[in-house]
Coordinates of C-alpha atoms in Angstrom, one line a residue:
X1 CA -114.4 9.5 -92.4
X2 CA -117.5 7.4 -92.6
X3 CA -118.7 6.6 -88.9
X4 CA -119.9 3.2 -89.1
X5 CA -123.4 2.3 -87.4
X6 CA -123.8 0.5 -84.1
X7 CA -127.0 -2.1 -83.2
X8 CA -129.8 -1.2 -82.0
X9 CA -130.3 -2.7 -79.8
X10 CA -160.4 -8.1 -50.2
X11 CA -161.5 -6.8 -46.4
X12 CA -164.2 -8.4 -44.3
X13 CA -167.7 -6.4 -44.1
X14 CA -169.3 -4.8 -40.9
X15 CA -171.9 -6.1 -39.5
X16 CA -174.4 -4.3 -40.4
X17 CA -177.2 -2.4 -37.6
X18 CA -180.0 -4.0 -38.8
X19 CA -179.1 -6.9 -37.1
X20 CA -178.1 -6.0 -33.8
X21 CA -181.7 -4.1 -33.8
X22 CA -183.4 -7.9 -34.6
X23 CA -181.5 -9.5 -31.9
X24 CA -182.7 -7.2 -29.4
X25 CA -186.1 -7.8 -30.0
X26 CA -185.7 -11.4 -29.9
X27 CA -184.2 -11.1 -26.5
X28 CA -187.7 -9.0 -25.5
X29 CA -189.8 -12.2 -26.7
X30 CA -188.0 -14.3 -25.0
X31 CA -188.4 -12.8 -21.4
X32 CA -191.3 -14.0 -19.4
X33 CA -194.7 -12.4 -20.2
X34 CA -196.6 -11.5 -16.6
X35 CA -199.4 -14.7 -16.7
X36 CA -200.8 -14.3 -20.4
X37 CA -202.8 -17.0 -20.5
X38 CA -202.0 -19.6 -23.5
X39 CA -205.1 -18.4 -26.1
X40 CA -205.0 -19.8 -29.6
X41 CA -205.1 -15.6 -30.7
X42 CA -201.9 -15.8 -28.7
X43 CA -200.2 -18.1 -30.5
X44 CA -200.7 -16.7 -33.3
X45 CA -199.0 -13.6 -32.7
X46 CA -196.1 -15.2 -31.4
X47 CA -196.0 -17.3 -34.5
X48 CA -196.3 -14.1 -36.6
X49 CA -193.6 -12.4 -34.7
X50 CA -191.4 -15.5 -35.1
X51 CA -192.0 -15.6 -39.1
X52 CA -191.3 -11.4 -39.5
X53 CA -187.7 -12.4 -37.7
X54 CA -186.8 -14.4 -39.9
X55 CA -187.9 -12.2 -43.1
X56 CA -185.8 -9.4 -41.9
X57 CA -182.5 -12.2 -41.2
X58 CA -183.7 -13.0 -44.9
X59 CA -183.3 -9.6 -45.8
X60 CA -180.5 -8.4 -44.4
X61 CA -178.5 -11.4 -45.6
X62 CA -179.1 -10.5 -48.6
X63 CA -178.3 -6.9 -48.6
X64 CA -174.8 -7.9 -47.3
X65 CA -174.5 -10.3 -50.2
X66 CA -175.3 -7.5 -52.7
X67 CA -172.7 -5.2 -50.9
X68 CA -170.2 -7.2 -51.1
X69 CA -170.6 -8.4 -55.2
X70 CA -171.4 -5.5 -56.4
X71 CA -168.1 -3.6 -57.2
X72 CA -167.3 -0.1 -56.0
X73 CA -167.4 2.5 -58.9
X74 CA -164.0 3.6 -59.6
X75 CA -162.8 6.5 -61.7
X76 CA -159.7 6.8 -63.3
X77 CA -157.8 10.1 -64.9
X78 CA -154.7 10.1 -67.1
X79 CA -153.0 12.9 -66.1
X80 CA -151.8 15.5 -68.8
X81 CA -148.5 15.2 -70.2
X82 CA -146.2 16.3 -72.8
X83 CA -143.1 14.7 -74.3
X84 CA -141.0 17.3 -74.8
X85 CA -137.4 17.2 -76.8
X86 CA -134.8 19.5 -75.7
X87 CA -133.5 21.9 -78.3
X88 CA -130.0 20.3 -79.4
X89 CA -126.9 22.6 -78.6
X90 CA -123.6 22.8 -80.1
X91 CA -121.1 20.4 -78.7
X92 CA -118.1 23.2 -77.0
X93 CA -114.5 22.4 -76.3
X94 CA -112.0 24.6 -75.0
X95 CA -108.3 24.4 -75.9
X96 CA -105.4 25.2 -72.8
X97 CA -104.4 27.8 -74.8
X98 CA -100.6 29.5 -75.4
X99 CA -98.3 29.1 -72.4
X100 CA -98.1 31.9 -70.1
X101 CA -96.1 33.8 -67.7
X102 CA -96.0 36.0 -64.3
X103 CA -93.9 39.5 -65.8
X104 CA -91.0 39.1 -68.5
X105 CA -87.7 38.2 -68.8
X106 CA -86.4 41.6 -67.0
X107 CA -88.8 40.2 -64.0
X108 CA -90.8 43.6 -64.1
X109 CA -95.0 43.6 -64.4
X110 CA -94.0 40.5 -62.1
X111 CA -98.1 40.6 -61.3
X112 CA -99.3 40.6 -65.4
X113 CA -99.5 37.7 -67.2
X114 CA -98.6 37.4 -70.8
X115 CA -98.3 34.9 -73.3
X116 CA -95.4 33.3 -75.1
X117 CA -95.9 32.1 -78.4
X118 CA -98.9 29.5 -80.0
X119 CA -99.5 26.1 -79.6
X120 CA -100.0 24.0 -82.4
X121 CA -104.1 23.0 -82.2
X122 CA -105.6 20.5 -84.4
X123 CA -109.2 18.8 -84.0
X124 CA -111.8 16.5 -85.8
X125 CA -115.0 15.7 -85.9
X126 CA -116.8 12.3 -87.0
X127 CA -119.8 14.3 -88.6
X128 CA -120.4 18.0 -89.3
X129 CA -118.3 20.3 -89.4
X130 CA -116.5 22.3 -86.1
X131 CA -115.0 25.9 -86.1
X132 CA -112.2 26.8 -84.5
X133 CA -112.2 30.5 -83.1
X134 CA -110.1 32.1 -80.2
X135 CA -112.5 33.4 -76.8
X136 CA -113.2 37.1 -77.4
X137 CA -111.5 37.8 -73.5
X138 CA -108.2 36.7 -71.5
X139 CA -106.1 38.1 -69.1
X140 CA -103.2 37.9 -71.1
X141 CA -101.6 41.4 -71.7
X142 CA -101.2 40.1 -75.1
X143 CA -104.5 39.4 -75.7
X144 CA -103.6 35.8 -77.1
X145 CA -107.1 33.7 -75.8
X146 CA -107.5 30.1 -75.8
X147 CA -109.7 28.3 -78.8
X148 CA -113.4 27.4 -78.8
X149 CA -114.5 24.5 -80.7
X150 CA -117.8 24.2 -81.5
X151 CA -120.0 21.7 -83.5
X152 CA -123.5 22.6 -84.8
X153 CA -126.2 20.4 -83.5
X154 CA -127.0 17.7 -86.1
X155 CA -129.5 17.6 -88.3
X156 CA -130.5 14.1 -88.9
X157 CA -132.1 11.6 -86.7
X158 CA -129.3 9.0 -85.9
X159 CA -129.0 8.2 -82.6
X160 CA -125.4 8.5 -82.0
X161 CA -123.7 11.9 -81.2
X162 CA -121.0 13.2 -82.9
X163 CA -117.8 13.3 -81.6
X164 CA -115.7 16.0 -81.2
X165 CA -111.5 16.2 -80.7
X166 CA -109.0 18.3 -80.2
X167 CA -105.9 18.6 -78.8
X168 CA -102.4 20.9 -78.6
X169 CA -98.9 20.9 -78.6
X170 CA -96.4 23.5 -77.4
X171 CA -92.7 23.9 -77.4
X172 CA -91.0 26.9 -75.7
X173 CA -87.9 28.1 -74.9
X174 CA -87.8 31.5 -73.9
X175 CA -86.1 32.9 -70.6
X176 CA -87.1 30.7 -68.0
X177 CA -90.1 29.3 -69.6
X178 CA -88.4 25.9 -71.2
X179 CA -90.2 22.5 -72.3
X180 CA -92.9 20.7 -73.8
X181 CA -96.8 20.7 -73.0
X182 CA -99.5 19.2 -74.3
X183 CA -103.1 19.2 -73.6
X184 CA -107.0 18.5 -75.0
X185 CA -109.2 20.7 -75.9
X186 CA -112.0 19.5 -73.0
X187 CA -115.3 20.2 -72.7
X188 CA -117.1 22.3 -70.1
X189 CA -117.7 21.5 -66.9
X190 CA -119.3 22.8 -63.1
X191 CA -117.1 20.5 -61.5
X192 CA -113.6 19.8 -61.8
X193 CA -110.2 18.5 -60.0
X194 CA -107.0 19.9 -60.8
X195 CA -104.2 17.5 -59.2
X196 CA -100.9 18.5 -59.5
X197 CA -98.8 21.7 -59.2
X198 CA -96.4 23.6 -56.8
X199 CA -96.3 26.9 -55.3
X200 CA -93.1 26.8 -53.1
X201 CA -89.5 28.4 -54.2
X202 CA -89.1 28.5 -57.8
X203 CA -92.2 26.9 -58.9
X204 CA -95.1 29.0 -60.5
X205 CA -98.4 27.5 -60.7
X206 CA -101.1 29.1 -62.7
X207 CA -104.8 28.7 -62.6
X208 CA -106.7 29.3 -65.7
X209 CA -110.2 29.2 -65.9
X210 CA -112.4 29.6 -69.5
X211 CA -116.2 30.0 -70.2
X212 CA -117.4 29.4 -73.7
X213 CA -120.8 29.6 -72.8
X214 CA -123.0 33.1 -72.9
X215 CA -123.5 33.8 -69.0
X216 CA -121.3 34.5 -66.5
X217 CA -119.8 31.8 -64.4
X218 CA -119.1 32.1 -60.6
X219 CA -116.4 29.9 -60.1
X220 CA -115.0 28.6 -56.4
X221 CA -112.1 27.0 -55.3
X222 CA -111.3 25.1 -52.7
X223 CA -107.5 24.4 -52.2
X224 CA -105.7 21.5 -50.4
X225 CA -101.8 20.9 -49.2
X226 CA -99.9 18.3 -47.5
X227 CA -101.1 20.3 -44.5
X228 CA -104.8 20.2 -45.0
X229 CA -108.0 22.8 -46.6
X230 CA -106.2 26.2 -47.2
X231 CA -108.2 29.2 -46.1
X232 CA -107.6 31.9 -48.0
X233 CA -109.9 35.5 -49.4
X234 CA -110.6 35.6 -53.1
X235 CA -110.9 31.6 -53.7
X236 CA -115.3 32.2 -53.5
X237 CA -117.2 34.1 -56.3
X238 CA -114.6 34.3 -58.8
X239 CA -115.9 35.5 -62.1
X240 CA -116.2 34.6 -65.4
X241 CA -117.5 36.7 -68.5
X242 CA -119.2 35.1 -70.7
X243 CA -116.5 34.1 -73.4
X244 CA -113.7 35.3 -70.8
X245 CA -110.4 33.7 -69.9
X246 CA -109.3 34.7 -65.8
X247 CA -105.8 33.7 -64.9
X248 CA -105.0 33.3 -61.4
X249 CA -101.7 32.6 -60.0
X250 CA -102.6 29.7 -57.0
X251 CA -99.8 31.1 -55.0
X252 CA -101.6 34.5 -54.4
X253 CA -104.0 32.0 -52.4
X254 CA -101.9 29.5 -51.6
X255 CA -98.1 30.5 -51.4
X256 CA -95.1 27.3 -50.5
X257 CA -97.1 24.9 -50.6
X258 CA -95.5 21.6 -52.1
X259 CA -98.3 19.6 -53.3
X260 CA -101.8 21.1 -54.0
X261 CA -104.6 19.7 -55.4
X262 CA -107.5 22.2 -56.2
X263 CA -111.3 21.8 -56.9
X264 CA -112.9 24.1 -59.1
X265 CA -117.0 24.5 -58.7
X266 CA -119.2 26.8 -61.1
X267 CA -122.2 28.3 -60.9
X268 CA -124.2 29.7 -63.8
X269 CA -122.0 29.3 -66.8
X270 CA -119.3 25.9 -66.9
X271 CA -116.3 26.3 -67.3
X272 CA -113.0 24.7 -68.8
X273 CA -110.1 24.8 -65.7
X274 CA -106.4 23.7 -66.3
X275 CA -103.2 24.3 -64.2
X276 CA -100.0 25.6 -66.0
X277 CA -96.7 24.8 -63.9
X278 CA -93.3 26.5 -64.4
X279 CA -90.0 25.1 -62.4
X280 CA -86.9 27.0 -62.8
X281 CA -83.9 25.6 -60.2
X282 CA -81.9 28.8 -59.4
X283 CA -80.9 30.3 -62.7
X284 CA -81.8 26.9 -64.6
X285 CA -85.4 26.6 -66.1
X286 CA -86.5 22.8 -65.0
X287 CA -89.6 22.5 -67.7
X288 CA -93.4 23.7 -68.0
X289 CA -96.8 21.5 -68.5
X290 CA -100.2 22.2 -68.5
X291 CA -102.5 20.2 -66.4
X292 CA -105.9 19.2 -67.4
X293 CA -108.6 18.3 -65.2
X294 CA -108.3 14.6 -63.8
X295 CA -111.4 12.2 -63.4
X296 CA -113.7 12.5 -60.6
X297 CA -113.2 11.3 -57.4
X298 CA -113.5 7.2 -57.6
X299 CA -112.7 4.0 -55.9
X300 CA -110.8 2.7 -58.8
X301 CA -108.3 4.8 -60.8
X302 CA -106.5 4.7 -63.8
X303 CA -103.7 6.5 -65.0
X304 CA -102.1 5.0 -68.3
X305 CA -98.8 6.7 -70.2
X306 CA -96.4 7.1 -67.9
X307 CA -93.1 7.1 -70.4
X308 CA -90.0 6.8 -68.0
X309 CA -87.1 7.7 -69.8
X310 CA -83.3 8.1 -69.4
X311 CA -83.7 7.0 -65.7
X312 CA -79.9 6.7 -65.5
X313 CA -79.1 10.4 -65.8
X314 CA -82.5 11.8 -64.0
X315 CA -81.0 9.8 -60.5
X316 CA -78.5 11.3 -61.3
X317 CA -79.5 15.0 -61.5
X318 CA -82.0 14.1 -58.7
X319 CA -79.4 13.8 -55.6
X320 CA -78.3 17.5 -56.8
X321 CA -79.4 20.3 -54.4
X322 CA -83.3 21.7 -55.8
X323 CA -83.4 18.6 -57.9
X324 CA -85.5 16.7 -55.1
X325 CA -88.6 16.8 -57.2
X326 CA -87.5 15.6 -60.5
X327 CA -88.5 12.1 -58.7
X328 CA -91.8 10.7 -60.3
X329 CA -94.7 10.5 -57.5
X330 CA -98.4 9.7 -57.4
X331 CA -100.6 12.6 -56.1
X332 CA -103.4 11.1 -54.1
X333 CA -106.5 13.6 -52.3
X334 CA -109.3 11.6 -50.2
X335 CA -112.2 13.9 -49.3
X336 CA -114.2 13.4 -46.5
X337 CA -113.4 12.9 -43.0
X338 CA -112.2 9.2 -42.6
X339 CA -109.1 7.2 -43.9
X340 CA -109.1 4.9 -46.9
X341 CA -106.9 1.9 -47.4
X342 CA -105.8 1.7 -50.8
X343 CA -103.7 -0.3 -53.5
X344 CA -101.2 1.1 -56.1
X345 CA -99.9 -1.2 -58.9
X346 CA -97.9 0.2 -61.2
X347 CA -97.7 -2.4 -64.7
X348 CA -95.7 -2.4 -67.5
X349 CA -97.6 -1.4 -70.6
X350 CA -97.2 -4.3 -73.8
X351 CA -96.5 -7.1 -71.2
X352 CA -98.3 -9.7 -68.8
X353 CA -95.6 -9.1 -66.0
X354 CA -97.6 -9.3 -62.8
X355 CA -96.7 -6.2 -60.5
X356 CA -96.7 -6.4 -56.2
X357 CA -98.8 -3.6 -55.4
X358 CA -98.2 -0.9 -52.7
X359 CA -101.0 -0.4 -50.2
X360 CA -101.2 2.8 -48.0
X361 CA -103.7 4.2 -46.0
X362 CA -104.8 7.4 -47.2
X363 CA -105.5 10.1 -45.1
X364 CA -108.5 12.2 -45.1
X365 CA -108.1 16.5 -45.8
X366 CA -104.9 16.4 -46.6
X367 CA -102.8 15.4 -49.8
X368 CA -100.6 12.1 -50.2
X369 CA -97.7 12.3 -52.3
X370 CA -96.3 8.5 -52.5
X371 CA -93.1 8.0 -54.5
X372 CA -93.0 5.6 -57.4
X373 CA -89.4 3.0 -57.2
X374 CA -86.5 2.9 -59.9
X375 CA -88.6 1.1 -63.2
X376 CA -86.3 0.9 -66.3
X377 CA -87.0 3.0 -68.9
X378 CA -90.7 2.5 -70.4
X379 CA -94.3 2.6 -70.4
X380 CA -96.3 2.2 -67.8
X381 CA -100.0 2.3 -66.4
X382 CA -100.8 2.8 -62.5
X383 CA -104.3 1.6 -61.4
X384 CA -105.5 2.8 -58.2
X385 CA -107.8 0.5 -55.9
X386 CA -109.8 2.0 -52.9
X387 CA -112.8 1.9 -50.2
X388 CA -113.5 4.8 -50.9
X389 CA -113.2 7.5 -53.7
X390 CA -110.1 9.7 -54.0
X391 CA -108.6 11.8 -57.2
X392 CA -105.1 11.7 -57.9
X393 CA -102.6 12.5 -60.5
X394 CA -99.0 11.4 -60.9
X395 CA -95.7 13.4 -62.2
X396 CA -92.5 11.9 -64.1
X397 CA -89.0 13.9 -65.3
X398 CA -86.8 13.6 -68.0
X399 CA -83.0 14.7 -68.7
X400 CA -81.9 15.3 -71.8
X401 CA -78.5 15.1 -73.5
X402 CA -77.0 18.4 -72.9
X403 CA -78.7 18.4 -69.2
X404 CA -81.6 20.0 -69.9
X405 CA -85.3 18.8 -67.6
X406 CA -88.5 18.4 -68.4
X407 CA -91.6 16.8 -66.4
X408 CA -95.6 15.8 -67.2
X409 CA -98.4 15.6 -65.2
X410 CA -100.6 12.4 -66.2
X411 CA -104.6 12.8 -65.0
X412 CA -106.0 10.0 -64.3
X413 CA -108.9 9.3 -67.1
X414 CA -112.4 8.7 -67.6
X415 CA -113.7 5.4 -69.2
X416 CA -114.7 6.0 -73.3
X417 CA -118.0 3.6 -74.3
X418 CA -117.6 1.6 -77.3
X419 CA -116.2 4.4 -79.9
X420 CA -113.9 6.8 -79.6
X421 CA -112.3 10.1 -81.8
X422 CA -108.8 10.7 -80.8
X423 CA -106.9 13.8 -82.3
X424 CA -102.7 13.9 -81.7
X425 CA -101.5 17.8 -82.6
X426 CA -98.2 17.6 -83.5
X427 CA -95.2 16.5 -81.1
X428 CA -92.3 14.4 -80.7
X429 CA -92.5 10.0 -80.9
X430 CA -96.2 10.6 -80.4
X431 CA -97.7 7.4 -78.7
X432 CA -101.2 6.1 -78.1
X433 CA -101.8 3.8 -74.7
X434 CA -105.1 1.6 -74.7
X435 CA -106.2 0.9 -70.9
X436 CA -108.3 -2.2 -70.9
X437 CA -110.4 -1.7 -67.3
X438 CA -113.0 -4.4 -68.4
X439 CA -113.0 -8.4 -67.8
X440 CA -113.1 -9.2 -71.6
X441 CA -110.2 -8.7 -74.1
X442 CA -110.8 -6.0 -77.2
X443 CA -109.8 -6.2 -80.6
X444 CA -109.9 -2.2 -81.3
X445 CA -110.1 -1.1 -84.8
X446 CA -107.8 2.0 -85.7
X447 CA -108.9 3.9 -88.5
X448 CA -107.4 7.2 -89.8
X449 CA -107.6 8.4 -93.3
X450 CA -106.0 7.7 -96.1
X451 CA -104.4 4.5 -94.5
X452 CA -105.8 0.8 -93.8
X453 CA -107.4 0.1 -90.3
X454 CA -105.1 -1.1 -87.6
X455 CA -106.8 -4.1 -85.8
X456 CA -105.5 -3.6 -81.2
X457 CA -106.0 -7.0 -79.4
X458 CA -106.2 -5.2 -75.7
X459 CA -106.6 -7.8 -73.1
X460 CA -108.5 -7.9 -70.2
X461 CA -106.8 -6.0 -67.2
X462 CA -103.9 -4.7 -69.5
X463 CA -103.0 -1.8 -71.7
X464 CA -101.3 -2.1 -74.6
X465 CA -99.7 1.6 -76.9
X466 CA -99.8 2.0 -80.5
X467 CA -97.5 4.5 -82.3
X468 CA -99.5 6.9 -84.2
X469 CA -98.4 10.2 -85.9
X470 CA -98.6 13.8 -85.2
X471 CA -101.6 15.9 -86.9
X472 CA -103.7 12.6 -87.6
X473 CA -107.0 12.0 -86.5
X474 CA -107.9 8.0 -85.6
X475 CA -111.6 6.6 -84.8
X476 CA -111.5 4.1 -82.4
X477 CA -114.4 1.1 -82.3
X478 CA -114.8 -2.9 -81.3
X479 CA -114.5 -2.1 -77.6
X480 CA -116.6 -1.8 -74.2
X481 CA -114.4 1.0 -72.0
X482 CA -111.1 2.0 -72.3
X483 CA -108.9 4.6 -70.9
X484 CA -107.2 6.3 -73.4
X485 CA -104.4 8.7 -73.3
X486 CA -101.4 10.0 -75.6
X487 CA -97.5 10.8 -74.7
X488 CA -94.8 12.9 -76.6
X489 CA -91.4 12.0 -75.7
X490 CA -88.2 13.8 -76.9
X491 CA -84.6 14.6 -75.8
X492 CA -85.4 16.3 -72.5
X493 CA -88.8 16.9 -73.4
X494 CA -92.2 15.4 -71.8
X495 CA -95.6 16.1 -72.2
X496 CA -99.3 14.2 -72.9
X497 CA -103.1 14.1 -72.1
X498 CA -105.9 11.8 -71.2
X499 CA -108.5 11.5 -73.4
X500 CA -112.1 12.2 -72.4
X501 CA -115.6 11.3 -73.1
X502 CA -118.2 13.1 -75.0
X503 CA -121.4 14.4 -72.7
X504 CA -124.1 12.2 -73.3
X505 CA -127.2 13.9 -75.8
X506 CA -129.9 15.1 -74.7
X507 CA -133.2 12.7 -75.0
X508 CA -137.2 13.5 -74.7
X509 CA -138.0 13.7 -72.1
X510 CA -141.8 13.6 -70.3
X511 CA -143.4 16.8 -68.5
X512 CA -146.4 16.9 -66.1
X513 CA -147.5 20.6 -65.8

């Protein structure tokens, strides 16, 4: 696919001591001479004093003149510099990875964590060409490691980077481990949120932390419940070998707790973080989803795709005993130490319905779980409006014909700039939402290969979705910002992912030794 080009687009002088030294001697003339007797050789000499006084006002008037147009000699240095452009990198992106478990189906080696099965990965580029290659490390038993994609730097002089995509899809059943997750393929990062999980009875949350770069990455995390910070040994210098996959189960460090949100800080090398969660009810597997890292904390969020579907038969299964959580919530963490007020609106996607939004103050420390009403079945996108900036995350469950549950995390996103290069790996009714955060509408062109360009009107304020199909890439242009994400929807199966932004390229920069 041909990428197409985008525009170009002053201080009063002292007086000076010659001066004072001529008035003083005036003053000595002037005082009364003992009885000299008025002679002619007298008057002379005064007269002679009188006309040297007035020389050296002369004099000195015009050495002040002189002092003050004559400039100052100045001196100027440029100082040494050098503009110096940084050696281009390869663009990275890591992939989830395979879906995993704590022991087997016997529930022995309940401390090792295997994996179960491959996802299906596909990705795209909108110039060179990307490899895709599993990390050499995990701590999978099975040795199954998530995938690296990498881009070689370019080569030519165009100012716009190329963009890099990728994204996976994985269906399991097997034992308890039953449902649908999807994720992208992200890039790298020393600071990340992670909102959404559970660690109390019968839900398994697992923390998975990858570094594609080629130094080690000390990695700390700092945990938060409905309760507050959760102290706890072994969440501080966590490493990371170069090319390494750790898996940590976040109930070792934070066991029953309900709704956690964590935040995941490197050092050295960055690092790709993701949560995996695993609900079974009793003896009945409830679903699995892998959670990628939601945008940083901000004042106003957005969190398009969220597909409600067979509402009927999820109220149903939801005033069951252990079904409590199959409701759909928004997870909400402030940081800080004082309140914010905030307000939730959650609009239907493809419509101009206007929506009454939900304000709550927001507690500091701790995490906010607030509960979304009975919508009918559809799309929807919840925007998030605060004083001050929070990360959140919201969850929705499905039910399927024969009974069977699924659920999804949805991250909230991070805006795209003017283009875009989506990738959708292979699921079920694949759907792509177009968040509209700006105060102008967008006519977005959809181009994919091998078919005509879709042309999006987006309006201002709304989002709009677009079916697209599974395996295809699609370029996105003719827009400021959008939030962007992609939803899979089958019979008792959930799953989707935001789509993120590339990092900016690095520019020349100026250096002063």
């Amino acid at each position: 696919m041909t990428e197409p080009t985008e525009p170009t687009e002053m201080t009063e002088p002292t007086e000076p001591a010659e001066t004072h030294a001529y008035v003083t001697e005036v003053e000595d003339v002037a005082e009364p001479v003992a009885k000299s007797p008025r002679t002619a050789r007298g008057a002379v000499l005064l007269g002679a004093r009188i006309l040297t006084g007035m020389i050296g006002v002369g004099v000195a008037a015009v050495t002040i003149g002189a002092a003050i147009l004559v400039p100052l000699p100045s001196h100027q240095v440029t100082p040494v510099s050098r503009l110096v452009t940084p050696v281009a990198s390869p663009q990275k992106r890591v992939c989830a990875g395979p879906l995993l478990r704590l022991g087997d189906d016997a529930g022995q080696a309940a401390t090792a964590v295997s994996s179960v099965g491959k996802p299906e990965v596909r990705y795209s580029q909108s110039a060179g060409k990307a490899t895709l290659a599993p990390l050499p490390s995990t701590d999978s038993t099975t040795g199954v490691a998530p995938d690296l994609l990498t881009l070689p730097p370019r080569s030519t002089s165009s100012s716009l980077l190329p963009l890099l995509s990728g994204s996976q899809v994985q269906a399991v059943s097997s034992g308890d481990l039953v449902g649908l997750a999807a994720a992208e393929c992200a890039e790298p990062s020393s600071d990340s949120w992670l909102v959404g999980g559970a660690t109390n009875t019968g839900r398994t949350t697992l923390v998975t932390l990858s570094n594609p770069s080629n130094v080690v990455a000390t990695v700390n995390l700092s945990i938060f419940s409905e309760t507050g910070p959760v102290i706890a040994a072994g969440t501080d210098g966590i490493v990371v070998s170069p090319g390494g996959q750790r898996v940590l189960s976040l109930a070792g460090f934070a066991p029953d707790v309900i709704s956690p949100v964590v935040h995941v800080q490197s050092r050295g090398g960055q690092v790709v973080a993701n949560l995996q969660q695993t609900i079974v009810r009793t003896l009945e597997p409830g679903g699995v989803d892998i959670i990628d890292a939601s945008a940083a904390p901000s004042t106003f969020t957005l969190i398009p795709g969220l597909v409600l579907s067979n509402g009927a038969a999820v109220a149903a299964r939801q005033a069951q005993g252990g079904f409590g959580d199959l409701s759909s919530i928004i997870r909400l963490y402030l940081p800080g130490t004082v309140s914010a007020r905030a307000e939730i609106t959650i609009v239907p996607e493809n419509g101009s319905e206007a929506a009454t939004p939900v304000r709550v103050v927001v507690q500091p420390g701790i995490v906010t779980e607030v509960p979304l009403d009975s919508y009918p079945d559809g799309s929807y996108t919840v925007t998030i409006a605060t004083d001050k900036p929070l990360v959140a995350g919201a969850r929705i469950s499905t039910v399927g014909t024969a009974g069977q549950t699924d659920f999804a995390w949805s991250t909230s996103t991070t805006r795209v700039s003017r283009r875009a290069l989506v990738t959708v790996a292979p699921g079920p009714a694949p759907l792509l939402h177009l968040a509209n955060p700006t105060q102008k509408d967008a006519v977005v062109t959809l181009a994919h290969a091998g078919a005509a360009d879709i042309p999006i009107t987006v309006p201002a304020g709304r989002t709009v979705t677009q079916a697209v199909t599974g395996g295809t890439n699609y370029f996105l242009t003719g827009f400021d910002a959008l939030a962007l994400s992609v939803s899979f929807v089958g019979d008792g199966t959930l799953a989707g992912f935001s789509v993120s932004p590339s990092a900016p390229a690095s520019r020349p920069i100026v250096i002063y030794p």
